[in-house]
Coordinates of C-alpha atoms in Angstrom, one line a residue:
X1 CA -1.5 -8.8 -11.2
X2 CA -2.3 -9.7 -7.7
X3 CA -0.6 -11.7 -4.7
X4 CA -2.0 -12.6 -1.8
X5 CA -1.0 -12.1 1.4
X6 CA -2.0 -13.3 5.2
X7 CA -2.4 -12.0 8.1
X8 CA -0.9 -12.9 11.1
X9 CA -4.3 -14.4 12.7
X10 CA -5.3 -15.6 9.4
X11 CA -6.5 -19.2 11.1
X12 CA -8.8 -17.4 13.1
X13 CA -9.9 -14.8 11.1
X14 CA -9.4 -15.8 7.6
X15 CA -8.7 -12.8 6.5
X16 CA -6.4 -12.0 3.4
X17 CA -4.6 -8.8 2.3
X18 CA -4.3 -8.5 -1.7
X19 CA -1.4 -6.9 -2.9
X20 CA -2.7 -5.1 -6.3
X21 CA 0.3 -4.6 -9.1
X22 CA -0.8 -2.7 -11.7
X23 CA -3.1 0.3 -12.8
X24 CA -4.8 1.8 -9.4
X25 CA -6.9 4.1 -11.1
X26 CA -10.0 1.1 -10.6
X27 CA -9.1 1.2 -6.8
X28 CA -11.6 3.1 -5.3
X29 CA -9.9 5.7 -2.5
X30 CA -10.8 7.4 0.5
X31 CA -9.6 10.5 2.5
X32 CA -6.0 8.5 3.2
X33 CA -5.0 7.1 -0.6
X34 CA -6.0 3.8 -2.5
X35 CA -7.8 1.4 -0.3
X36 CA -6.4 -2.2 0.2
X37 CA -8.0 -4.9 -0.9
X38 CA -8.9 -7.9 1.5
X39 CA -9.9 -11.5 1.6
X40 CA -12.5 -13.0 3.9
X41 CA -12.4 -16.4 3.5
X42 CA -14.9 -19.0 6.1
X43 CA -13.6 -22.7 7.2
X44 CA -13.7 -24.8 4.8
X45 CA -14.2 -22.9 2.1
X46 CA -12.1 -22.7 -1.4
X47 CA -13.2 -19.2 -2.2
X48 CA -13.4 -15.7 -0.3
X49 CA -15.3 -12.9 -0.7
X50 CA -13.2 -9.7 -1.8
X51 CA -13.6 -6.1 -0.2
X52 CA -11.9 -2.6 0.2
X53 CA -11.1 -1.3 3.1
X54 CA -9.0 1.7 4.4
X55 CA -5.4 1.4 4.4
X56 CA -4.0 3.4 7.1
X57 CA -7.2 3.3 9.6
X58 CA -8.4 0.4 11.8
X59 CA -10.7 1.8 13.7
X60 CA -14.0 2.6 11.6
X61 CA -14.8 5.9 13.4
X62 CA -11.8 7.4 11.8
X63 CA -12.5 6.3 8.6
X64 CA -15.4 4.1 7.8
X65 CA -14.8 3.6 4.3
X66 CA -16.1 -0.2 3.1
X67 CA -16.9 -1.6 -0.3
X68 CA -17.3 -5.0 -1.5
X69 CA -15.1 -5.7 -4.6
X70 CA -18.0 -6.4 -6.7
X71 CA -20.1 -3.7 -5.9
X72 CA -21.9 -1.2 -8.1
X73 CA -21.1 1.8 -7.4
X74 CA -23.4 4.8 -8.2
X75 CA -22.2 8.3 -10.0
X76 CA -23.8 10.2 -7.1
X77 CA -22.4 7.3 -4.7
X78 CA -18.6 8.1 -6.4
X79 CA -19.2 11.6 -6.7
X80 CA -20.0 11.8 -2.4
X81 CA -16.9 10.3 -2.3
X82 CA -14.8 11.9 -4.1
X83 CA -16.3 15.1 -2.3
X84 CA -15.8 13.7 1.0
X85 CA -12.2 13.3 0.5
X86 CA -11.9 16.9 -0.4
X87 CA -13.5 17.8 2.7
X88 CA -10.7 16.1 4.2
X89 CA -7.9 17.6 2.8
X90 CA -5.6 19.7 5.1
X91 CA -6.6 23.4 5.5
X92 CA -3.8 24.9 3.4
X93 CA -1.4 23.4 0.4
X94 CA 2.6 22.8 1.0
X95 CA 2.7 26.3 -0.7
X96 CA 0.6 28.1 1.3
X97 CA 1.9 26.3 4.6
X98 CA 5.6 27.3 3.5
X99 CA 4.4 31.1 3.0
X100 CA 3.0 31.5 6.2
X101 CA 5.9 30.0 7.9
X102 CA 8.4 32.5 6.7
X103 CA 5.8 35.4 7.5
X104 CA 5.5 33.5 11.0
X105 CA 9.2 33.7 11.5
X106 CA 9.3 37.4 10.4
X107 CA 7.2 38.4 13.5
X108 CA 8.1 39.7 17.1
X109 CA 8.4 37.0 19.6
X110 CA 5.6 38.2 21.6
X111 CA 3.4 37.8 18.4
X112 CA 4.4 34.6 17.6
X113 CA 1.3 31.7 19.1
X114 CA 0.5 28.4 18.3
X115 CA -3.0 26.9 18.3
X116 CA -2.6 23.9 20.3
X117 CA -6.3 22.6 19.6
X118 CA -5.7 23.0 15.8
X119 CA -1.8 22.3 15.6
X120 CA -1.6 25.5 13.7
X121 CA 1.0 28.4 13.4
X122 CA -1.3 31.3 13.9
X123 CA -0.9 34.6 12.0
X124 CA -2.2 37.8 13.8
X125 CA -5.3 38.2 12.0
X126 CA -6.5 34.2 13.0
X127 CA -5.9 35.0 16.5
X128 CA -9.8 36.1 17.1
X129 CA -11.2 32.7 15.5
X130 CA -9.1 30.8 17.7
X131 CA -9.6 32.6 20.7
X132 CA -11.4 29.9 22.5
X133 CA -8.8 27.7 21.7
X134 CA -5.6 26.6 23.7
X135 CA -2.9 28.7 22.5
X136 CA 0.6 28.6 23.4
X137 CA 2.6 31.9 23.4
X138 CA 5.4 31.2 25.6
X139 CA 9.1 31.7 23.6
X140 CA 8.1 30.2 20.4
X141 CA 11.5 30.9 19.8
X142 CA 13.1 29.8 16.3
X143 CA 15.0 26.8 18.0
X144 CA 11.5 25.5 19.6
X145 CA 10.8 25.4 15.5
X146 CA 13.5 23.6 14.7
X147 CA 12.1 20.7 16.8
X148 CA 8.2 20.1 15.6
X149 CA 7.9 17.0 17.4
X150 CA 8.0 18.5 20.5
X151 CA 5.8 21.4 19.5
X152 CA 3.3 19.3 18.0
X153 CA 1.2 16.9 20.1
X154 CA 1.8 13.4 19.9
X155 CA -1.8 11.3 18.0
X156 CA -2.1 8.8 20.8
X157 CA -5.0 6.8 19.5
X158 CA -4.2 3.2 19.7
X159 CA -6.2 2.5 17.1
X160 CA -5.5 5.4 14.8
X161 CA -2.8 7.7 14.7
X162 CA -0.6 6.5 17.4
X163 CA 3.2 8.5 17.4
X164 CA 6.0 7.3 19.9
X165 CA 8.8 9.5 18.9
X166 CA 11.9 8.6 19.0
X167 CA 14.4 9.0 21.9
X168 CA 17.5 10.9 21.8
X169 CA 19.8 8.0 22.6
X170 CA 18.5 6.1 19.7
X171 CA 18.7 9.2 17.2
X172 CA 22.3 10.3 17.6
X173 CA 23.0 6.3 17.3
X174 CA 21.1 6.3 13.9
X175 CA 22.9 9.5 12.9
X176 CA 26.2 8.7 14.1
X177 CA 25.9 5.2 12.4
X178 CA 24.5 6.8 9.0
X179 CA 27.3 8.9 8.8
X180 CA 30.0 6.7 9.7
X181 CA 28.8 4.1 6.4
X182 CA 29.6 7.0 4.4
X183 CA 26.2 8.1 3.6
X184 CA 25.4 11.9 2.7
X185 CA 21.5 11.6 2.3
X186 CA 18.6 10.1 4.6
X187 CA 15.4 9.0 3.7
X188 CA 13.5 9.5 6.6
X189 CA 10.1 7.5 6.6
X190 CA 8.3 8.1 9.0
X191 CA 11.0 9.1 11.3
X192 CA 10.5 12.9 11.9
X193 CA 12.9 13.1 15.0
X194 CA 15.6 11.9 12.7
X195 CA 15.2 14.7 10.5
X196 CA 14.9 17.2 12.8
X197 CA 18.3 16.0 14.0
X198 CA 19.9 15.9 10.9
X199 CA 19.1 19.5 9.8
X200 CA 20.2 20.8 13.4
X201 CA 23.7 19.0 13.2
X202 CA 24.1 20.8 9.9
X203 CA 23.1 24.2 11.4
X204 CA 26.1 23.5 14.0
X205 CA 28.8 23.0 11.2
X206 CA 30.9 20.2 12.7
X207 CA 30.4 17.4 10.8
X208 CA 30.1 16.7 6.9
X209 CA 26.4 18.0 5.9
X210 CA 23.8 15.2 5.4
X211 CA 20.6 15.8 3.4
X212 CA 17.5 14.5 4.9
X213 CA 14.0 14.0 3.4
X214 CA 10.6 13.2 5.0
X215 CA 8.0 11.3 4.2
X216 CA 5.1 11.3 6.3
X217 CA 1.5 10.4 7.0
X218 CA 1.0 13.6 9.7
X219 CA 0.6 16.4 7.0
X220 CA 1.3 19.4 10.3
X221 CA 5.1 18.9 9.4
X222 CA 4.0 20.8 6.1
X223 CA 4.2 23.9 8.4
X224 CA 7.4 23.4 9.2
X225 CA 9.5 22.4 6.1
X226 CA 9.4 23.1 2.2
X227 CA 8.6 21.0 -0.4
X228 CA 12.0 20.2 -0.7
X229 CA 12.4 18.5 3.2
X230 CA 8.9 17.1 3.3
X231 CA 6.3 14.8 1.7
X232 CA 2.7 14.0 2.8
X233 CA 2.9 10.2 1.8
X234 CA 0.9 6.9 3.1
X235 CA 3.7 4.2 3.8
X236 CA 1.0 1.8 3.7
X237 CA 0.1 2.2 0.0
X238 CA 2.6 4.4 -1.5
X239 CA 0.7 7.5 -2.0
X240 CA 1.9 11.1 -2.2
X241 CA -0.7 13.4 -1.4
X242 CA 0.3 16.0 -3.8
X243 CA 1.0 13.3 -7.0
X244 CA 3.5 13.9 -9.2
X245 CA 5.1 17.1 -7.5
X246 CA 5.8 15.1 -4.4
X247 CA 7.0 12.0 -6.5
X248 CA 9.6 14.2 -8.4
X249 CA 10.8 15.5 -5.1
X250 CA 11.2 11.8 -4.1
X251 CA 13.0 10.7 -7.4
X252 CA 15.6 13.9 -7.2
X253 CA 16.7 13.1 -3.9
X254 CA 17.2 9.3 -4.4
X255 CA 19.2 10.5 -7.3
X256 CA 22.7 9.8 -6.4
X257 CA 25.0 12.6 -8.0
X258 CA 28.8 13.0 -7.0
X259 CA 28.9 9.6 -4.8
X260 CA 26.1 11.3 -2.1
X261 CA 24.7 7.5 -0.8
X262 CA 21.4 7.5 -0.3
X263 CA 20.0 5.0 2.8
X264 CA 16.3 4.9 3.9
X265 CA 15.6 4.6 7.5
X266 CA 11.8 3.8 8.5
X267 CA 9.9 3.9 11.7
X268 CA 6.7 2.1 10.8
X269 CA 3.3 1.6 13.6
X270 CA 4.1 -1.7 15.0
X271 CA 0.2 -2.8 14.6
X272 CA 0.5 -2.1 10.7
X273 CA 0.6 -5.1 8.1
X274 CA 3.8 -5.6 7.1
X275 CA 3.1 -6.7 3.6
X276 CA 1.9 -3.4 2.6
X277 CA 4.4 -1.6 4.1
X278 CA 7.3 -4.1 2.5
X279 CA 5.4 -3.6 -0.9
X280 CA 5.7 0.3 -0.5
X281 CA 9.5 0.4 0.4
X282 CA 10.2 -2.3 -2.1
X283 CA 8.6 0.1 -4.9
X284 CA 11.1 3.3 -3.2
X285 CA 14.0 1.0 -3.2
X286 CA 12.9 0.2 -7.3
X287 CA 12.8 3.7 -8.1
X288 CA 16.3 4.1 -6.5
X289 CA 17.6 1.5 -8.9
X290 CA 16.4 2.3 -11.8
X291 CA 17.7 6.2 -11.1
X292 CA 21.1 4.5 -10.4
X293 CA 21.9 2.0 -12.5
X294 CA 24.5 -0.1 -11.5
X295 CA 24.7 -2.9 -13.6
X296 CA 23.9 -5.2 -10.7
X297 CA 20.2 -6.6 -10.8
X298 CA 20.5 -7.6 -7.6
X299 CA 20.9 -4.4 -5.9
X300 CA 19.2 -3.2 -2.9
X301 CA 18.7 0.3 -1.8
X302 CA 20.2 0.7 2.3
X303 CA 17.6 0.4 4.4
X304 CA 17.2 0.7 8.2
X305 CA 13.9 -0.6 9.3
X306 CA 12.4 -0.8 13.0
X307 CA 10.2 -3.1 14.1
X308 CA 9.5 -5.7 17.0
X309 CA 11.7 -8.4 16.8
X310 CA 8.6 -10.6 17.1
X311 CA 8.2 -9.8 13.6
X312 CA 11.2 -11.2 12.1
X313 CA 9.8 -13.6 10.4
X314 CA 7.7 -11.7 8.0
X315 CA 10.1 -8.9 7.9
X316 CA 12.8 -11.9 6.1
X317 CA 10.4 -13.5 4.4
X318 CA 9.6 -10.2 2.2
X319 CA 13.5 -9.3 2.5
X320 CA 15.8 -11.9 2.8
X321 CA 18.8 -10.1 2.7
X322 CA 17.5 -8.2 6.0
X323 CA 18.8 -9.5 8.9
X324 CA 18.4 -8.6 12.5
X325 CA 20.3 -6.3 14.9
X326 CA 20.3 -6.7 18.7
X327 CA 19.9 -3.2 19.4
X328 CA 17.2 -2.0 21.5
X329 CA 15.5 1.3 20.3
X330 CA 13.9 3.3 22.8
X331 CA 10.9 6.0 22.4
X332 CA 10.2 9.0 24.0
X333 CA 6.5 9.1 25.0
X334 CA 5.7 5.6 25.6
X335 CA 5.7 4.3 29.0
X336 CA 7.4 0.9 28.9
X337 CA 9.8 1.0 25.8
X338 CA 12.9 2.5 27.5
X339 CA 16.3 2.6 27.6
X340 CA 17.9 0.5 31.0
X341 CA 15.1 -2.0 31.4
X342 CA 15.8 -5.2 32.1
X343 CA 14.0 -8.7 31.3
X344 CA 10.6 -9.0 29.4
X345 CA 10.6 -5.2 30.2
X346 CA 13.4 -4.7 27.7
X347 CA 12.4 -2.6 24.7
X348 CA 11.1 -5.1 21.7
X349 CA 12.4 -2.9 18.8
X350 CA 15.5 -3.6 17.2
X351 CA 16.9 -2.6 13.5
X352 CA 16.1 -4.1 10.5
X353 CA 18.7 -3.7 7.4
X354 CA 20.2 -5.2 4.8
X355 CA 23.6 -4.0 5.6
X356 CA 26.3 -6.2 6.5
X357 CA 26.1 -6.5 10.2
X358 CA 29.5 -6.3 11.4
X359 CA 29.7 -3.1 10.2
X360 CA 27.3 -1.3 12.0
X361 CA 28.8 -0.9 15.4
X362 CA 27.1 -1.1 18.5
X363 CA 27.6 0.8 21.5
X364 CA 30.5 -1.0 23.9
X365 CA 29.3 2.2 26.4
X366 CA 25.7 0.2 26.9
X367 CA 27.4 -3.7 26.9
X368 CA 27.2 -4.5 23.7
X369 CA 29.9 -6.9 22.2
X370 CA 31.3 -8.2 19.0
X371 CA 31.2 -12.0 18.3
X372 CA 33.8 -13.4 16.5
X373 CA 32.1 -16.4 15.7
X374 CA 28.8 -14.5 14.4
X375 CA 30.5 -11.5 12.8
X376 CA 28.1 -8.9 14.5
X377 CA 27.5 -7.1 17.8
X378 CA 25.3 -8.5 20.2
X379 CA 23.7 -7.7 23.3
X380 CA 24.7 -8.3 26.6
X381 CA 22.9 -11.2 27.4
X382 CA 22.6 -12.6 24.0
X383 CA 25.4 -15.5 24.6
X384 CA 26.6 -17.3 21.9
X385 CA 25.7 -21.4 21.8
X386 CA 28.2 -24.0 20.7
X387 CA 25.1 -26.3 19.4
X388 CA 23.6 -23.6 17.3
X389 CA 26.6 -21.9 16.7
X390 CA 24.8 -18.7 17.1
X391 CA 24.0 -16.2 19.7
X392 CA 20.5 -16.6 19.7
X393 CA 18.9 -14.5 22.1
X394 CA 15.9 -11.9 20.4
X395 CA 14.7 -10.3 23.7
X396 CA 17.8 -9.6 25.5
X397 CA 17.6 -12.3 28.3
X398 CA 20.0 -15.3 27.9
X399 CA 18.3 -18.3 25.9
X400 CA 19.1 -21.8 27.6
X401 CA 19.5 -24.9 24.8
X402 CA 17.0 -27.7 24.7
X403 CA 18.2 -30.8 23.8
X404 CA 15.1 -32.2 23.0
X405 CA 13.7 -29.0 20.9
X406 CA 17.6 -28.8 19.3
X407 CA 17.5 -25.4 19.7
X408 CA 17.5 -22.5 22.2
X409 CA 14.6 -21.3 23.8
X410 CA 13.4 -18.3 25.9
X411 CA 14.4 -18.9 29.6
X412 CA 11.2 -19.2 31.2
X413 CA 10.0 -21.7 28.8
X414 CA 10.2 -25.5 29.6
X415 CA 9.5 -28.8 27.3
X416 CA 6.3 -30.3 27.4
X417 CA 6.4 -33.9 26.8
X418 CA 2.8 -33.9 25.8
X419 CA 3.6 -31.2 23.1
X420 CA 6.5 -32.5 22.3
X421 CA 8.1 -29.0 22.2
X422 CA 9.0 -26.3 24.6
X423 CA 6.5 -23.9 26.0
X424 CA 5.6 -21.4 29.2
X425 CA 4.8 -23.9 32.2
X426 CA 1.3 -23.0 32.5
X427 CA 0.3 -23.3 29.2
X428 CA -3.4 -25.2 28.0
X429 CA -1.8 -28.9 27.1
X430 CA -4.2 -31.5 25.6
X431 CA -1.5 -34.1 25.6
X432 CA -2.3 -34.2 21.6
X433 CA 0.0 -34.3 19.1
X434 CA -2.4 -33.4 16.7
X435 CA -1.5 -30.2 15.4
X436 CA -4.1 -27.7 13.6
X437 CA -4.6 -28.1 10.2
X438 CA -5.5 -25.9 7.5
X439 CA -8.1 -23.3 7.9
X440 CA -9.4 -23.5 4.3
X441 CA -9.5 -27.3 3.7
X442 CA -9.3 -28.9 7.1
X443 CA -6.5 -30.9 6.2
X444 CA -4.1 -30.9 9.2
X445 CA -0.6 -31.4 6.7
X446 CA -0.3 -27.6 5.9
X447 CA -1.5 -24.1 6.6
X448 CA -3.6 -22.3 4.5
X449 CA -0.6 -19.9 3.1
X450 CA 0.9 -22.9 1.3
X451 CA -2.6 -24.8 0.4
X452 CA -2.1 -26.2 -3.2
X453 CA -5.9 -26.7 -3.5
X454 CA -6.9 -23.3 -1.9
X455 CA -4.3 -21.9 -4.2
X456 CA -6.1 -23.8 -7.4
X457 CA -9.1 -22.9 -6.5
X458 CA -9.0 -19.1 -6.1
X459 CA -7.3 -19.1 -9.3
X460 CA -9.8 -20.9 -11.1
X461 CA -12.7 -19.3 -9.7
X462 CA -12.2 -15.6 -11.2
X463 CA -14.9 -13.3 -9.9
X464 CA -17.9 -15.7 -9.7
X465 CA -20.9 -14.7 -7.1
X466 CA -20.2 -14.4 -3.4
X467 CA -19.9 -18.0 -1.4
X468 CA -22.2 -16.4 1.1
X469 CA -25.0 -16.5 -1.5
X470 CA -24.4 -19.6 -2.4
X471 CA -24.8 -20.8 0.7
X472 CA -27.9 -19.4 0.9
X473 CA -26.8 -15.8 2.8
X474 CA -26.7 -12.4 2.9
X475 CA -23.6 -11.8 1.4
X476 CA -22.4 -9.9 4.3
X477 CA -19.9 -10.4 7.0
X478 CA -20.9 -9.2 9.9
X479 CA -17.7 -9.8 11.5
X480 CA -15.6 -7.8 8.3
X481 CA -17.8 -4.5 8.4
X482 CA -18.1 -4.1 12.3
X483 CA -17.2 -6.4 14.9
X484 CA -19.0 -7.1 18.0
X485 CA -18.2 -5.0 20.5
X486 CA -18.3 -7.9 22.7
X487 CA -16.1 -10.1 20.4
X488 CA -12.3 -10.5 21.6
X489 CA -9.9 -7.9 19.9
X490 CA -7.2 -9.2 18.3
X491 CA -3.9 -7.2 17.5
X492 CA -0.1 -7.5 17.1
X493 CA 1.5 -8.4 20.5
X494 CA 1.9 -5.0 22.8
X495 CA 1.8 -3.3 19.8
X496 CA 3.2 0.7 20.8
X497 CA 2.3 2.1 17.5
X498 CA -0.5 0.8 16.1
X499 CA -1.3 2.9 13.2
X500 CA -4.3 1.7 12.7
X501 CA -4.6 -0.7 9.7
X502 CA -8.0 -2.4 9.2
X503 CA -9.6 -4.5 11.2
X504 CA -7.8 -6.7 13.9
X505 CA -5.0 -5.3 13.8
X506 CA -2.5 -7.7 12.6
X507 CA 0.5 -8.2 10.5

């Protein structure tokens, strides 16, 4: 079974992400899982051309892998492939990374180096064949291994493997909330910070033990933890690296023996569809059910989930029982998301959960305070309006009411009687009221998403020969295997942590 689903720009770009349910084994992969399957679909048109693309990369130098949905592949074609993504595998297994970690630990201090070049734990005999490498020897002392984010170096690629780590503040908030709920094991997803915390507050002995597992895309952590405390797993398409092994490891610790909760927390790159990314924690938060039955059909597994609060929207329209927390998480290594801003230069991240939101506590420390009339904590400047009886701030600054609009608005913004709606000052106004129509059949009622005849027509249509050949083309899209260089870019707004997800990258 598939469902469709848009991207953000999909009026510009028509360009559709299919969500495939069912038996993957006919989804061709490449060195990072299953590929997604997209949609490119031209104006006017009832019927797009399908294709495969990479789920984790955007940027096609870091992994170029593109096949039209009704190709032919070859058996040499499939078997490069399939060799390719060997080649790509990391250096060691989880086993052999776990062995050479204890032997690691076991040596003097002033043996102990790290290949900074090769993010590698080097043994003595490997220290000749990295000699011309940057090495760091200085105190690789057994607590510097107990943090691995700041050991390893960040992948600051904006259109690959972009990391902003979380800060401290916002950790020991997550713990400290995590623990107060009552919950006794973390799913951390893309959060390695978070585990690194939780398994050093256990070392210390002062609180009630909390077990953590990770799940992440960066396979170096492998060095650091056992198969136990870490998964190589693609968020984007639900695959585990090292199949059933890792997805055992995954089912025993959402199994919940002798009333240990279980809550997921996620960190995913802000440029990445969120779609996918709901589709893979929906299928974790399945597994959880079914491994503890409750008798309640509707039950959700906890989940924390942080994301720009631009994308709220999409975020509730995959979970509606999410709903939106005004605090403001901060990172480490990038430049502008910060704690102690003020205005647009606030931090943009906020939780995600579908936890009641009175009961997770803000801190009355940073200003934040509880709203009787909401039932929930609020920012500072997120004052509460008697016409929408709501505090309806998302960026921190105080939203003003528009009369006209019947509803609050960002500060800076003013109503246009042209546009009948409030916008920024300066923006292009045609003094039309004519608003864009649909992309696929022009018709100016409804968007594409919700076009009945779109929608009647893809269904009808089954796998019939590419609209570009019938319209006398190549069949290609120039614009879908390689953009211009010279063509705008398009991607989620300021996006810190775009991990790069095909194409523009867009949610």
């Amino acid at each position: 079974m598939d469902t469709k689903v848009n991207m953000p720009d999909e009026e510009s770009f028509g360009i559709e992400v299919i969500i495939q349910k069912g038996d993957d084994k006919k989804i061709p992969s490449c060195p990072h899982g299953p590929t997604l399957l997209f949609e490119k679909v031209c104006p006017g048109e009832q019927a797009g051309r399908r294709f495969y693309a990479c789920s984790a990369c955007r940027d096609r130098k870091d992994c170029n892998f593109f096949q039209w949905e009704d190709d032919k592949v070859s058996e040499d074609k499939r078997l490069a492939r399939e060799a390719e993504n060997r080649r790509k595998l990391p250096e060691f297994t989880h086993q052999e990374y776990c062995a050479r970690f204890l032997e690691f630990v076991s040596l003097p201090l002033e043996q102990k180096r790290f290949c900074q070049d090769c993010h590698l734990l080097l043994l003595p005999a490997e220290w000749t064949a990295h000699s011309s490498h940057r090495a760091l020897s200085d105190d690789i002392t057994v607590a510097r291994l107990r943090r691995p984010s700041l050991l390893l170096r960040p992948l600051e690629n904006k259109k690959s493997n972009a990391q902003f780590l979380f800060a401290d503040r916002s950790c020991h908030f997550l713990l400290d909330q995590l623990a107060g709920l009552g919950f006794r094991k973390v799913l951390c997803v893309g959060t390695p910070r978070l585990h690194e915390l939780i398994k050093i507050r256990n070392l210390e002995g002062k609180e009630v033990p909390i077990r953590s597992l990770l799940l992440d895309i960066d396979f170096r952590y492998a060095q650091f933890y056992s198969e136990a405390e870490f998964c190589h797993y693609n968020m984007f398409n639900h695959h585990f690296f090292n199949g059933e092994t890792a997805r055992g490891v995954l089912d025993a610790f959402l199994r919940e023996v002798g009333r240990a909760k279980v809550v997921m927390v996620t960190d995913p790159p802000f440029g990445g569809l969120v779609k996918p990314l709901a589709h893979s924690f929906s299928q974790i938060s399945e597994a959880w059910k079914a491994l503890n039955p409750s008798g309640n059909a509707a039950a959700e597994m906890p989940m924390f989930w942080t994301f720009p609060y631009f994308f709220e929207s999409r975020i509730l329209e995959c979970f509606p029982t999410f709903s939106m927390l005004d605090y403001q998480v901060d990172y480490d290594n990038h430049p502008l998301y910060k704690h102690g801003k003020t205005g647009r230069k606030q931090s943009p991240v906020r939780l995600f959960t579908n936890l009641s939101p009175r009961d997770v506590v803000l801190p009355e420390q940073e200003g934040y305070r509880f709203c009787s009339s909401c039932e929930r904590y609020v920012s500072p400047g997120n004052k509460h309006c008697p016409a929408c009886d709501s505090c309806t701030s998302k960026d921190g600054r105080e939203w003003r009411h528009c009369s006209l609009c019947n509803k609050c608005v960002k500060p800076t913004w003013l109503h246009c009687p042209a546009c009948q709606r409030c916008t920024l000052p300066d923006h292009p106004c045609s003094g039309s009221k004519v608003q864009p129509g649909c992309f696929a059949c022009g018709s100016p009622g409804h968007k594409r998403r919700t076009c009945p005849h779109g929608s009647r027509a893809r269904d009808a249509r089954g796998r019939s020969e590419p609209p570009a050949k019938r319209r006398g083309g190549t069949g290609r899209w120039p614009a879908v295997s390689k953009p211009r260089a010279s063509r705008k870019k398009t991607s989620a707004p300021t996006s810190p942590k775009s991990h790069d997800p095909i194409l523009p990258c867009v949610t």
